[in-house]
mmCIF file of C-alpha atoms in Angstrom:
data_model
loop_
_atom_site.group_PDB
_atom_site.id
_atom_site.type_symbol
_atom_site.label_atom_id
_atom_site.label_comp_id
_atom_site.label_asym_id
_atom_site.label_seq_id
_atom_site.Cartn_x
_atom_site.Cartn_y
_atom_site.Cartn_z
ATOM 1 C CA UNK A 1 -18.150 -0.129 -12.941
ATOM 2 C CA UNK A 2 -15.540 -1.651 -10.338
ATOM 3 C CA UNK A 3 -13.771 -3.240 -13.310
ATOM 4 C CA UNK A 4 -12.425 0.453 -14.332
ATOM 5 C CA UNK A 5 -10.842 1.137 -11.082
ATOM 6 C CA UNK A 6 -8.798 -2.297 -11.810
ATOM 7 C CA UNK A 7 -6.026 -0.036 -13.922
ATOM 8 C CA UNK A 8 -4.954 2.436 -11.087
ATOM 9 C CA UNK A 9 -2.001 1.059 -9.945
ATOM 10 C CA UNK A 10 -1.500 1.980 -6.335
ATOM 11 C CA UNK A 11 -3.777 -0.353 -4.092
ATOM 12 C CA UNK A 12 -4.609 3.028 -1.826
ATOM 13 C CA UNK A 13 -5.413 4.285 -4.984
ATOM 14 C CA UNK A 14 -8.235 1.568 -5.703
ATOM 15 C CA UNK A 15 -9.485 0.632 -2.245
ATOM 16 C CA UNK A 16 -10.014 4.010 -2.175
ATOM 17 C CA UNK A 17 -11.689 4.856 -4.953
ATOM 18 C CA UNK A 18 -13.975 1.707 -4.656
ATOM 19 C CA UNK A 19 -15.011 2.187 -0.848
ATOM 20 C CA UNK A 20 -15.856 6.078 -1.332
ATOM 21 C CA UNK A 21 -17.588 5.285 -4.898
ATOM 22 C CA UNK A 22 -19.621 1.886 -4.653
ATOM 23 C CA UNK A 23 -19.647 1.189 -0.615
ATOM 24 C CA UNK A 24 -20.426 5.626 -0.207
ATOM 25 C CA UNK A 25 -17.981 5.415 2.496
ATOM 26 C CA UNK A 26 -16.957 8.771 4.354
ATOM 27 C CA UNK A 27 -13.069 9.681 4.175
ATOM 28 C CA UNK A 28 -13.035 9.420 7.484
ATOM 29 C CA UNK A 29 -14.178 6.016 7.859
ATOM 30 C CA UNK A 30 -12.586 5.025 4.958
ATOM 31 C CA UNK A 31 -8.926 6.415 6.851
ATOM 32 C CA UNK A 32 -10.327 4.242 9.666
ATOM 33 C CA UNK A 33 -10.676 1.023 7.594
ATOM 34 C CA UNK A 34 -7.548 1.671 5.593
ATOM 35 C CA UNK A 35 -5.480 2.955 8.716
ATOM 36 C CA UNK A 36 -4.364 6.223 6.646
ATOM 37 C CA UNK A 37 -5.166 10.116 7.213
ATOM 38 C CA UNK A 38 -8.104 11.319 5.634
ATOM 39 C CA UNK A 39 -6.125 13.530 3.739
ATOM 40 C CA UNK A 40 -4.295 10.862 2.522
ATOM 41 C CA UNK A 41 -7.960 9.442 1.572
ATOM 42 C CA UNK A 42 -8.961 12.123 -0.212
ATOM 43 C CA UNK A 43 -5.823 12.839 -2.202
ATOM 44 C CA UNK A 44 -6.028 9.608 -3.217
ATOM 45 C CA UNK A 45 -9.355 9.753 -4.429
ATOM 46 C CA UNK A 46 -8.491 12.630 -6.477
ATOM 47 C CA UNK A 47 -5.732 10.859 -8.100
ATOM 48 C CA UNK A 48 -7.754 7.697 -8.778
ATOM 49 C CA UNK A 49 -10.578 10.057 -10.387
ATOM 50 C CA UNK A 50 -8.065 12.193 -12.671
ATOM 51 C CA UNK A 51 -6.647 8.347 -13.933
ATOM 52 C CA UNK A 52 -9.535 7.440 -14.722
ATOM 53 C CA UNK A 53 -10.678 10.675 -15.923
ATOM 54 C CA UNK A 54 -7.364 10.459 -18.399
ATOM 55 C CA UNK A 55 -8.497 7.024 -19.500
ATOM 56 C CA UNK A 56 -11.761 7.783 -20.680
ATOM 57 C CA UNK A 57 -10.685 10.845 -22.581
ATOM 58 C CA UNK A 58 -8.203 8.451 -24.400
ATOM 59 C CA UNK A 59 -11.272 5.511 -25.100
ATOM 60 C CA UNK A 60 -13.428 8.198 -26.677
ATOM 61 C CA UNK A 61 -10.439 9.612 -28.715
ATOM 62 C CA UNK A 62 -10.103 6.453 -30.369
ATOM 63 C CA UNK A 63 -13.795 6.040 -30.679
ATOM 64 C CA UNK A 64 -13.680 9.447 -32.426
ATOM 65 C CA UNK A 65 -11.028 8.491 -34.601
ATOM 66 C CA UNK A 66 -11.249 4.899 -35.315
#
């Protein structure tokens, strides 16, 4: 759902996330589009995933609990 990715802060972070996850965009032509490395695309992949990652876990503990 693009409306989770709305939380992750850095705009890298998002356009990211959203181009390699909904659009299946490479890194590469996502570093093309974004004019970044594709490390830099990658990395921030990662980070996006392990926020939201970290955000689920929390929704589901308070599902669990409450």
């Amino acid at each position: 759902d693009p409306e989770m990715s709305r939380g992750l802060g850095d705009v890298y972070k998002r356009q990211v996330f959203n181009l390699f996850t909904f659009e299946n965009k490479s890194h590469k032509e996502i570093a093309n589009l974004l004019h970044i490395n594709e490390k830099s695309s990658s990395s921030q992949l990662h980070r996006a995933r392990t926020i939201l990652m970290n955000r689920i876990k929390q929704y589901w503990a308070q599902y669990e609990n409450g």
